[in-house]
Coordinates of C-alpha atoms in Angstrom, one line a residue:
X21 CA 118.6 83.1 194.9
X22 CA 121.0 86.3 195.3
X23 CA 122.8 84.7 198.5
X24 CA 123.1 81.7 196.8
X25 CA 125.0 83.6 193.9
X26 CA 127.2 85.4 196.0
X27 CA 128.3 82.4 198.3
X28 CA 129.0 80.3 195.1
X29 CA 131.1 83.2 193.5
X30 CA 132.8 83.7 197.1
X31 CA 133.5 80.0 196.7
X32 CA 134.9 80.7 193.3
X33 CA 137.1 83.3 194.3
X34 CA 138.8 81.1 197.1
X35 CA 139.3 78.4 194.3
X36 CA 141.2 81.0 192.1
X37 CA 142.8 82.5 194.7
X38 CA 144.4 79.3 196.2
X39 CA 144.9 77.9 193.0
X40 CA 147.3 80.7 192.2
X41 CA 149.0 80.4 195.5
X42 CA 149.5 76.7 195.6
X43 CA 152.1 77.2 192.8
X44 CA 154.3 78.1 195.4
X45 CA 152.8 77.8 198.7
X46 CA 151.9 74.0 200.1
X47 CA 149.6 75.0 202.5
X48 CA 147.1 77.0 200.0
X49 CA 146.9 73.4 198.5
X50 CA 144.8 72.2 201.3
X51 CA 142.5 75.5 200.9
X52 CA 142.4 74.6 197.3
X53 CA 140.9 71.0 198.1
X54 CA 138.6 72.2 200.7
X55 CA 137.3 75.2 198.5
X56 CA 136.5 72.6 195.8
X57 CA 134.7 70.4 198.2
X58 CA 132.5 73.0 199.3
X59 CA 131.8 74.1 196.1
X60 CA 131.1 70.9 194.7
X61 CA 128.9 69.8 197.8
X62 CA 126.5 73.0 197.4
X63 CA 126.5 72.5 193.4
X64 CA 125.0 68.7 194.2
X65 CA 122.6 70.1 196.6
X66 CA 121.3 72.5 193.8
X67 CA 121.8 70.2 191.0
X68 CA 123.5 72.7 189.3
X69 CA 126.5 72.7 187.1
X70 CA 129.5 73.6 189.1
X71 CA 131.6 74.7 186.5
X72 CA 130.5 77.9 184.5
X73 CA 132.5 79.6 182.0
X74 CA 133.8 82.3 184.3
X75 CA 135.5 79.9 186.5
X76 CA 136.4 77.8 183.8
X77 CA 138.4 80.8 182.0
X78 CA 140.0 81.8 185.3
X79 CA 141.5 78.2 185.7
X80 CA 142.6 78.1 182.2
X81 CA 144.6 81.0 182.5
X82 CA 146.6 79.5 185.6
X83 CA 147.2 76.3 183.5
X84 CA 148.6 78.9 180.6
X85 CA 150.9 80.2 183.2
X86 CA 152.3 76.8 184.2
X87 CA 152.7 76.1 180.3
X88 CA 155.1 78.9 180.6
X89 CA 157.5 77.0 182.9
X90 CA 157.3 79.3 186.0
X91 CA 160.3 78.8 188.0
X92 CA 160.6 76.0 190.5
X93 CA 163.0 75.9 193.4
X94 CA 163.0 72.6 194.7
X95 CA 162.8 72.3 198.5
X96 CA 162.9 68.6 199.2
X97 CA 165.7 68.8 201.5
X98 CA 166.8 65.2 201.3
X99 CA 167.0 65.6 197.4
X100 CA 168.8 68.9 197.8
X101 CA 171.6 67.2 200.4
X102 CA 172.2 64.4 197.5
X103 CA 171.4 66.1 194.6
X104 CA 174.4 68.6 195.1
X105 CA 176.7 65.9 194.2
X106 CA 177.0 63.2 191.5
X107 CA 179.4 61.3 193.3
X108 CA 177.9 58.8 195.8
X109 CA 175.7 60.4 198.3
X110 CA 173.3 59.2 200.9
X111 CA 171.2 60.7 203.5
X112 CA 170.9 58.5 207.0
X113 CA 167.8 58.7 209.5
X114 CA 168.5 59.3 213.4
X115 CA 167.9 55.4 213.6
X116 CA 170.5 54.8 210.9
X117 CA 168.2 53.8 207.9
X118 CA 169.0 55.1 204.3
X119 CA 166.5 57.5 203.7
X120 CA 167.8 58.3 200.1
X121 CA 170.7 58.5 198.0
X122 CA 171.7 59.4 194.6
X123 CA 172.1 57.3 191.5
X124 CA 175.8 56.7 192.2
X125 CA 175.2 55.6 195.8
X126 CA 173.8 52.1 195.4
X127 CA 177.0 50.3 194.0
X128 CA 179.4 52.2 195.4
X129 CA 177.8 51.6 199.6
X130 CA 176.1 48.4 198.6
X131 CA 173.0 49.4 200.4
X132 CA 169.3 49.6 199.4
X133 CA 166.7 52.5 200.4
X134 CA 165.3 52.0 203.7
X135 CA 168.0 49.5 205.0
X136 CA 170.4 50.1 208.1
X137 CA 173.4 51.5 206.7
X138 CA 175.8 49.9 209.4
X139 CA 179.3 50.8 209.4
X140 CA 181.1 48.0 207.0
X141 CA 181.6 51.0 204.7
X142 CA 183.8 53.2 206.8
X143 CA 187.5 52.4 207.2
X144 CA 188.1 51.8 211.0
X145 CA 190.1 54.8 211.8
X146 CA 187.2 57.3 210.7
X147 CA 184.3 55.6 212.9
X148 CA 185.2 57.8 215.6
X149 CA 184.8 61.0 213.6
X150 CA 181.8 59.6 211.7
X151 CA 179.9 58.8 215.2
X152 CA 180.7 62.1 216.6
X153 CA 178.5 63.9 213.4
X154 CA 176.0 61.0 213.5
X155 CA 175.4 61.3 217.4
X156 CA 174.2 64.7 216.9
X157 CA 171.1 63.1 215.6
X158 CA 170.3 61.9 219.0
X159 CA 171.6 64.8 221.0
X160 CA 174.9 63.3 221.6
X161 CA 177.5 65.6 220.4
X162 CA 177.6 69.4 219.2
X163 CA 179.8 67.8 216.1
X164 CA 178.3 69.0 212.6
X165 CA 181.2 68.1 209.9
X166 CA 183.8 65.5 209.5
X167 CA 185.9 64.0 206.9
X168 CA 186.4 60.4 206.9
X169 CA 187.7 57.6 204.9
X170 CA 185.1 55.4 203.1
X171 CA 185.6 51.7 201.7
X172 CA 183.8 51.6 198.3
X173 CA 183.6 48.4 195.8
X174 CA 186.7 46.1 196.0
X175 CA 187.9 47.9 199.0
X176 CA 188.9 50.8 197.3
X177 CA 189.5 53.7 199.6
X178 CA 188.1 57.5 199.3
X179 CA 187.3 60.3 201.2
X180 CA 183.8 61.5 202.1
X181 CA 182.3 64.4 204.2
X182 CA 179.6 63.6 206.6
X183 CA 177.4 66.2 207.7
X184 CA 174.5 67.1 210.2
X185 CA 171.3 68.0 208.2
X186 CA 169.0 70.0 210.6
X187 CA 165.8 68.6 208.8
X188 CA 163.7 71.8 208.7
X189 CA 160.1 70.0 208.0
X190 CA 160.8 66.9 211.0
X191 CA 162.8 69.2 213.5
X192 CA 165.2 66.1 213.4
X193 CA 168.8 65.6 212.6
X194 CA 169.9 63.5 209.8
X195 CA 173.2 62.8 208.7
X196 CA 174.4 63.3 205.1
X197 CA 177.3 61.5 203.5
X198 CA 179.0 62.6 200.2
X199 CA 182.0 60.7 198.7
X200 CA 184.5 63.2 197.4
X201 CA 185.7 61.4 194.9
X202 CA 185.0 63.5 192.2
X203 CA 186.9 64.4 189.1
X204 CA 189.0 67.6 189.3
X205 CA 188.4 69.5 185.8
X206 CA 189.9 72.3 184.2
X207 CA 186.8 74.4 185.1
X208 CA 187.4 73.7 189.0
X209 CA 191.0 75.6 188.8
X210 CA 189.2 78.3 186.6
X211 CA 186.8 78.9 189.1
X212 CA 189.0 79.1 192.0
X213 CA 191.6 81.2 189.8
X214 CA 188.5 83.7 189.2
X215 CA 186.5 83.7 192.2
X216 CA 189.3 84.0 194.8
X217 CA 192.5 85.2 192.8
X218 CA 194.5 82.0 193.4
X219 CA 197.8 81.6 191.5
X220 CA 198.4 78.7 189.4
X221 CA 200.5 77.3 192.1
X222 CA 197.8 77.8 194.7
X223 CA 195.4 75.8 192.3
X224 CA 197.5 72.9 192.1
X225 CA 197.7 72.7 195.8
X226 CA 194.3 72.8 195.8
X227 CA 193.9 69.7 193.5
X228 CA 196.8 67.6 195.3
X229 CA 194.8 68.5 198.7
X230 CA 191.5 67.3 197.0
X231 CA 193.0 64.3 195.9
X232 CA 195.2 63.1 198.6
X233 CA 194.3 65.0 201.7
X234 CA 197.6 64.0 203.2
X235 CA 199.9 66.9 203.5
X236 CA 203.2 64.5 203.2
X237 CA 201.9 63.2 200.0
X238 CA 201.0 67.1 198.8
X239 CA 204.5 68.1 199.5
X240 CA 206.3 64.8 197.6
X241 CA 204.1 65.8 194.7
X242 CA 205.4 69.6 194.6
X243 CA 208.8 68.5 195.3
X244 CA 208.7 70.8 198.6
X245 CA 208.7 70.7 202.2
X246 CA 205.5 70.0 204.4
X247 CA 205.8 73.4 206.1
X248 CA 205.8 75.0 202.7
X249 CA 202.5 73.6 202.1
X250 CA 201.3 74.5 205.3
X251 CA 202.1 78.1 204.8
X252 CA 200.7 78.1 201.1
X253 CA 197.4 76.6 202.6
X254 CA 197.1 79.5 205.1
X255 CA 197.1 81.9 202.1
X256 CA 194.6 79.7 200.2
X257 CA 192.5 79.7 203.5
X258 CA 192.6 83.3 203.6
X259 CA 191.5 83.7 200.0
X260 CA 188.9 81.3 199.9
X261 CA 187.7 82.4 203.1
X262 CA 187.7 79.0 204.6
X263 CA 189.4 78.5 208.3
X264 CA 190.5 74.8 207.9
X265 CA 191.6 71.9 205.6
X266 CA 188.0 70.3 206.0
X267 CA 186.3 73.5 205.0
X268 CA 188.6 73.9 202.0
X269 CA 187.7 70.5 201.4
X270 CA 184.0 71.0 201.7
X271 CA 184.3 74.0 199.1
X272 CA 186.4 72.1 196.7
X273 CA 184.0 69.0 196.7
X274 CA 181.2 71.5 195.9
X275 CA 183.1 73.1 193.0
X276 CA 184.0 69.6 191.3
X277 CA 180.3 68.8 192.0
X278 CA 178.6 71.5 190.2
X279 CA 181.5 71.3 187.4
X280 CA 180.6 67.7 186.9
X281 CA 176.7 68.4 187.1
X282 CA 177.1 71.0 184.4
X283 CA 178.6 68.5 182.1
X284 CA 176.1 65.5 182.6
X285 CA 173.0 66.5 184.9
X286 CA 170.5 63.2 185.5
X287 CA 167.2 63.9 187.1
X288 CA 166.4 61.9 190.4
X289 CA 163.8 59.7 189.5
X290 CA 162.7 55.8 190.1
X291 CA 165.3 53.3 191.1
X292 CA 164.0 49.7 191.6
X293 CA 165.2 49.5 195.4
X294 CA 164.9 45.7 194.7
X295 CA 167.8 45.9 192.3
X296 CA 165.9 43.4 190.1
X297 CA 164.3 45.2 187.4
X298 CA 163.8 44.2 184.0
X299 CA 162.5 46.3 181.0
X300 CA 160.9 44.7 178.0
X301 CA 159.8 46.1 175.0
X302 CA 156.2 45.9 173.9
X303 CA 155.3 45.2 170.3
X304 CA 155.2 49.0 169.5
X305 CA 158.6 49.6 171.1
X306 CA 157.2 50.9 174.3
X307 CA 159.1 50.0 177.4
X308 CA 157.6 47.7 180.3
X309 CA 159.2 47.6 183.4
X310 CA 159.0 44.6 186.2
X311 CA 161.0 43.5 189.1
X312 CA 160.4 40.7 191.6
X313 CA 160.8 39.7 195.4
X314 CA 160.8 36.6 197.1
X315 CA 162.4 33.4 196.1
X316 CA 164.1 33.7 192.7
X317 CA 163.1 30.3 191.7
X318 CA 159.7 30.2 193.5
X319 CA 156.2 29.9 192.8
X320 CA 155.4 32.9 190.6
X321 CA 152.7 35.3 191.9
X322 CA 151.9 38.5 189.9
X323 CA 151.5 41.5 191.9
X324 CA 149.6 44.8 190.1
X325 CA 150.1 48.2 192.3
X326 CA 147.8 51.1 192.9
X327 CA 149.4 54.5 193.5
X328 CA 151.9 53.2 195.5
X329 CA 153.9 49.9 195.1
X330 CA 153.5 48.0 198.0
X331 CA 156.5 45.6 197.1
X332 CA 158.9 48.3 198.5
X333 CA 159.1 46.6 202.0
X334 CA 162.0 46.1 204.4
X335 CA 164.4 43.5 203.7
X336 CA 163.0 40.9 206.7
X337 CA 159.5 41.1 204.9
X338 CA 161.4 40.6 201.3
X339 CA 163.1 37.6 203.3
X340 CA 159.7 36.6 204.8
X341 CA 158.2 36.1 201.3
X342 CA 161.5 34.0 200.0
X343 CA 160.7 31.9 202.8
X344 CA 157.2 31.1 201.8
X345 CA 158.6 30.0 198.6
X346 CA 156.9 32.8 196.3
X347 CA 158.3 34.9 193.9
X348 CA 156.2 38.1 193.7
X349 CA 156.8 39.4 190.4
X350 CA 155.9 43.2 190.4
X351 CA 154.7 45.0 187.1
X352 CA 154.8 48.7 186.7
X353 CA 151.9 49.6 184.9
X354 CA 152.0 51.9 181.8
X355 CA 153.1 55.6 182.6
X356 CA 154.4 54.5 186.3
X357 CA 158.3 54.1 187.3
X358 CA 160.0 53.1 184.0
X359 CA 156.9 51.8 181.9
X360 CA 156.3 53.9 178.9
X361 CA 152.5 55.7 179.2
X362 CA 149.5 54.5 176.9
X363 CA 150.5 57.1 174.3
X364 CA 146.8 57.9 173.5
X365 CA 145.4 54.7 174.3
X366 CA 142.9 54.1 177.1
X367 CA 144.7 53.5 180.2
X368 CA 142.6 50.4 181.1
X369 CA 143.1 48.7 177.7
X370 CA 146.7 49.4 177.5
X371 CA 147.4 48.4 181.2
X372 CA 145.5 45.4 180.4
X373 CA 147.8 44.5 177.3
X374 CA 150.7 44.9 179.3
X375 CA 149.7 42.4 181.9
X376 CA 148.9 39.8 178.9
X377 CA 152.1 40.6 177.1
X378 CA 154.1 40.3 180.5
X379 CA 152.6 36.7 181.3
X380 CA 153.4 35.8 177.7
X381 CA 157.0 36.9 177.8
X382 CA 157.3 35.0 181.2
X383 CA 155.1 32.0 180.2
X384 CA 152.8 32.7 183.3
X385 CA 149.5 30.7 183.1
X386 CA 147.4 29.7 185.8
X387 CA 149.0 31.5 188.5
X388 CA 148.0 33.5 191.9
X389 CA 147.7 37.3 191.5
X390 CA 147.0 40.4 193.7
X391 CA 146.3 44.0 193.2
X392 CA 145.9 47.1 195.2
X393 CA 143.5 49.7 195.0
X394 CA 143.4 50.7 191.1
X395 CA 145.6 47.8 190.1
X396 CA 142.5 45.6 190.5
X397 CA 141.1 47.2 187.7
X398 CA 143.8 46.0 185.8
X399 CA 144.0 42.6 187.0
X400 CA 140.2 41.6 187.4
X401 CA 139.5 42.9 183.9
X402 CA 142.3 40.9 182.5
X403 CA 141.2 37.8 184.4
X404 CA 137.7 38.3 182.5
X405 CA 139.4 38.5 179.1
X406 CA 141.7 35.7 179.6
X407 CA 140.6 33.1 182.3
X408 CA 143.8 31.1 181.3
X409 CA 146.1 33.5 183.2
X410 CA 145.2 33.3 186.7
X411 CA 144.0 30.8 189.3
X412 CA 143.0 33.2 192.1
X413 CA 142.7 36.9 192.8
X414 CA 143.2 39.0 195.9
X415 CA 142.2 42.7 195.7
X416 CA 143.1 45.0 198.4
X417 CA 140.6 47.6 198.9
X418 CA 137.1 49.1 196.9
X419 CA 137.5 51.4 194.1
X420 CA 135.8 54.4 194.8
X421 CA 133.1 54.0 192.4
X422 CA 132.2 50.6 193.5
X423 CA 129.5 50.6 194.9
X424 CA 127.6 53.5 193.1
X425 CA 128.1 56.4 195.6
X426 CA 130.9 55.1 197.8
X427 CA 133.0 58.1 196.8
X428 CA 130.8 60.2 199.0
X429 CA 132.5 58.2 202.2
X430 CA 135.9 58.9 201.4
X431 CA 138.0 61.4 203.1
X432 CA 137.9 65.0 202.2
X433 CA 141.2 65.0 199.7
X434 CA 140.0 61.8 198.3
X435 CA 136.4 62.7 197.7
X436 CA 137.2 66.0 196.2
X437 CA 139.9 64.2 193.6
X438 CA 137.1 61.8 193.0
X439 CA 134.6 64.5 192.3
X440 CA 136.7 66.7 190.0
X441 CA 137.6 63.9 188.1
X442 CA 134.1 63.1 187.2
X443 CA 133.4 67.0 186.6
X444 CA 135.8 67.9 184.1
X445 CA 138.8 66.3 183.2
X446 CA 140.3 69.5 182.0
X447 CA 140.0 71.0 185.7
X448 CA 141.5 67.8 187.2
X449 CA 144.4 68.0 185.2
X450 CA 145.1 71.6 186.4
X451 CA 144.6 70.3 190.2
X452 CA 147.1 67.4 189.4
X453 CA 149.6 69.7 188.0
X454 CA 149.6 71.9 190.8
X455 CA 150.0 69.1 193.1
X456 CA 152.8 67.6 191.3
X457 CA 154.5 71.2 191.1
X458 CA 154.4 71.2 194.6
X459 CA 155.9 67.5 195.0
X460 CA 159.0 68.6 192.9
X461 CA 158.9 71.6 195.3
X462 CA 158.7 70.1 198.7
X463 CA 159.6 66.4 197.9
X464 CA 157.4 63.1 198.7
X465 CA 156.4 64.0 201.8
X466 CA 154.0 66.4 200.4
X467 CA 151.8 63.7 198.5
X468 CA 152.2 61.2 201.3
X469 CA 150.9 63.7 204.0
X470 CA 147.8 64.6 201.7
X471 CA 147.1 60.8 200.4
X472 CA 147.5 59.3 203.9
X473 CA 147.4 61.6 206.3
X474 CA 143.7 62.0 207.0
X475 CA 143.6 58.5 208.6
X476 CA 145.7 58.6 211.8
X477 CA 146.7 55.0 211.2
X478 CA 148.1 55.8 208.1
X479 CA 149.5 59.1 209.4
X480 CA 151.4 57.4 212.1
X481 CA 153.3 55.1 209.3
X482 CA 154.2 58.3 207.2
X483 CA 155.6 59.8 210.3
X484 CA 157.5 56.9 211.2
X485 CA 161.2 57.2 210.6
X486 CA 161.2 53.4 210.1
X487 CA 158.8 53.8 207.1
X488 CA 159.4 57.2 205.5
X489 CA 162.5 56.0 203.1
X490 CA 160.3 53.3 201.7
X491 CA 157.4 55.2 201.3
X492 CA 159.4 58.2 199.5
X493 CA 160.9 55.8 196.9
X494 CA 157.7 54.2 196.4
X495 CA 156.1 57.9 196.1
X496 CA 158.9 58.3 193.2
X497 CA 157.4 55.7 191.4
X498 CA 154.2 57.1 190.9
X499 CA 156.0 60.5 190.0
X500 CA 158.8 59.9 188.2
X501 CA 156.8 60.5 184.9
X502 CA 155.1 63.7 185.8
X503 CA 151.5 64.4 187.3
X504 CA 150.1 62.4 184.3
X505 CA 150.2 58.8 186.2
X506 CA 148.2 60.0 189.3
X507 CA 145.8 61.5 187.3
X508 CA 145.2 58.7 184.5
X509 CA 144.8 56.6 187.6
X510 CA 141.9 58.3 189.0
X511 CA 140.2 59.1 185.5
X512 CA 140.5 55.3 184.8
X513 CA 138.8 54.3 188.0
X514 CA 136.1 57.3 187.8
X515 CA 135.1 56.3 183.8
X516 CA 135.2 52.3 184.4
X517 CA 132.7 50.5 186.4
X518 CA 134.2 47.2 187.4
X519 CA 130.8 45.7 188.1
X520 CA 130.4 45.6 184.5
X521 CA 133.0 42.5 184.1
X522 CA 133.0 40.9 187.4
X523 CA 130.5 38.9 186.6
X524 CA 132.8 37.3 184.1
X525 CA 135.8 36.1 186.3
X526 CA 135.6 32.7 186.7
X527 CA 138.5 32.4 189.6
X528 CA 138.1 32.8 193.2
X529 CA 138.0 36.8 193.8
X530 CA 138.7 37.9 197.6
X531 CA 138.4 41.3 198.6
X532 CA 140.6 42.8 201.7
X533 CA 139.2 45.8 203.1
X534 CA 141.4 48.2 205.5
X535 CA 138.8 48.9 208.2
X536 CA 140.2 52.2 209.4
X537 CA 140.6 53.8 205.9
X538 CA 138.0 52.6 203.7
X539 CA 134.5 54.0 205.3
X540 CA 133.1 50.8 204.2
X541 CA 129.3 49.8 205.3
X542 CA 127.4 46.9 205.2
X543 CA 125.8 47.9 202.1
X544 CA 129.4 48.3 200.2
X545 CA 130.5 45.1 201.6
X546 CA 127.2 43.3 199.9
X547 CA 127.6 45.0 196.7
X548 CA 131.1 44.0 196.3
X549 CA 130.1 40.3 197.1
X550 CA 127.3 40.6 194.6
X551 CA 129.6 41.7 192.1
X552 CA 130.7 38.0 191.2
X553 CA 129.6 34.5 192.0
X554 CA 133.3 33.8 193.0
X555 CA 133.5 36.8 195.2
X556 CA 134.3 36.5 199.0
X557 CA 135.2 39.6 201.4
X558 CA 136.7 40.3 204.7
X559 CA 137.3 43.5 206.7
X560 CA 140.7 44.0 208.5
X561 CA 140.6 45.7 211.3
X562 CA 143.2 47.5 212.8
X563 CA 144.7 48.3 209.2
X564 CA 144.7 51.3 207.0
X565 CA 145.7 52.1 203.2
X566 CA 149.0 51.4 204.3
X567 CA 148.3 48.0 206.1
X568 CA 151.3 45.8 204.6
X569 CA 153.4 48.2 206.6
X570 CA 150.9 48.0 209.5
X571 CA 150.2 44.2 209.6
X572 CA 153.2 42.5 207.6
X573 CA 152.3 39.0 209.4
X574 CA 148.9 39.4 208.1
X575 CA 150.2 40.6 204.7
X576 CA 152.5 37.5 204.4
X577 CA 149.4 35.0 205.3
X578 CA 147.4 36.5 202.7
X579 CA 150.2 35.7 200.0
X580 CA 150.8 32.2 201.5
X581 CA 146.8 31.6 201.3
X582 CA 146.5 33.2 197.8
X583 CA 149.0 30.5 196.2
X584 CA 147.2 27.7 198.1
X585 CA 145.4 24.9 196.2
X586 CA 142.2 25.2 198.7
X587 CA 142.3 29.0 198.4
X588 CA 138.4 29.0 197.6
X589 CA 137.5 27.1 201.2
X590 CA 140.0 29.3 203.2
X591 CA 138.6 32.6 201.8
X592 CA 134.9 31.4 202.1
X593 CA 135.6 30.3 205.8
X594 CA 137.5 34.0 206.3
X595 CA 134.7 35.9 204.2
X596 CA 132.6 34.4 207.1
X597 CA 134.2 35.2 210.2

């Protein structure tokens, strides 16, 4: 008994220590989850309560410290690169894909996150300068900075800086493009005068250089000679400790950006990569957001996401969906993206009401629908309540509490989250808050590596530069409103058994189970098929939780089958295969 007590207290100390350290260290969060997994497994063997008053008090203290708003320094290097500027800014991967951008960049550059950047936005005579920096990403040059001319909406020209970004976490070189088209405010001139001792004339030259770059135009505006401007610039270089006009331009750009940020600072959050988002108002005034992809006038198919929205796909996949004649209507469930949270209501009930509200608004009846992971609880529960809305249902993955005990077969991180959610909502919220703090600090990759990094097939997708931009923006859909979206989804699954309503579903229901992520066995498959007389199931080899990215052709075929009139026969054949 004494040995058990000492071992239990040792694990408690690990949990408390890792919780404190996780406030600032990403690696300690992994220790935290591993320690909880050990503690819960030991408590299960002894049929004991794993959460006593002493441990709960220690964890409450950490929660209170979080409430005190501990200083947080963002470490997401990509977000930092575009967040320093409120003018259009983007980060390109070494392959030329848009990894991330700020709110002003989409309309200016005319690109989407994850798309290939191309060069149409560069003026012809600036392309060589851009390429010199961009090729640094593949070891082609040693050039890491340039000023270029870019073409914005309606062909409007402006200056931009191009800089190499040496990624700390990926050991690769990315390219940052930041427009220098910023407003010159009085604050900038005052900063130059105060920080560097520039005279009023020198401040005005800085303003003109920043606006025009061309020294002849600066001289004309100052009604003086070009050589006079060059002499004055040398004095400015000395005072500002810059060595060249590009370095001075970079300094001025940062000062303008920061001045504008102080006037109007907007947080980076979810932005619909499809550009089709519509926000409705529900009967109580809360927002309900949805977007779509595919054929604008195509046959509607409703899609309800789990933690990540699978509709964030490459443009060629979206084009293929359009070619099938389908319009994938993607609702942001309450608390995700721009849809307001339940505000005290039960998450599942509110989500089902949101599905009905969207269908009523769009006049959708008798349509095919699909959902991934936790999204299938909304879909199947709504189908049981309103059999007129759907004619066929496709569900990706099995909820971790169906059948009973399946959560024990999950990977360590998933299993630990499930166990803590079942143990104590208060403790689970603390674990989620610490995790969200680290997402803020480290960026979306922190979440992606811990949610999908335990299965090799998913880890390859998370690390693949072709898919990183898509997954990062999808992650922001989950985290844009804080930790609560993830927490509510997990608690919803943990406290609702879908087998209590699946027998009431009156339309064909088909499960697709990714073989390399689910750890599903024959018993799980039998329980799923037995949950509804209309249910079929197939296990998909060579696929993990991120299987729409791993097997896009198969994903497209699923959509086509879902919309077919003889879908029940198709699924019966595939379920027996």
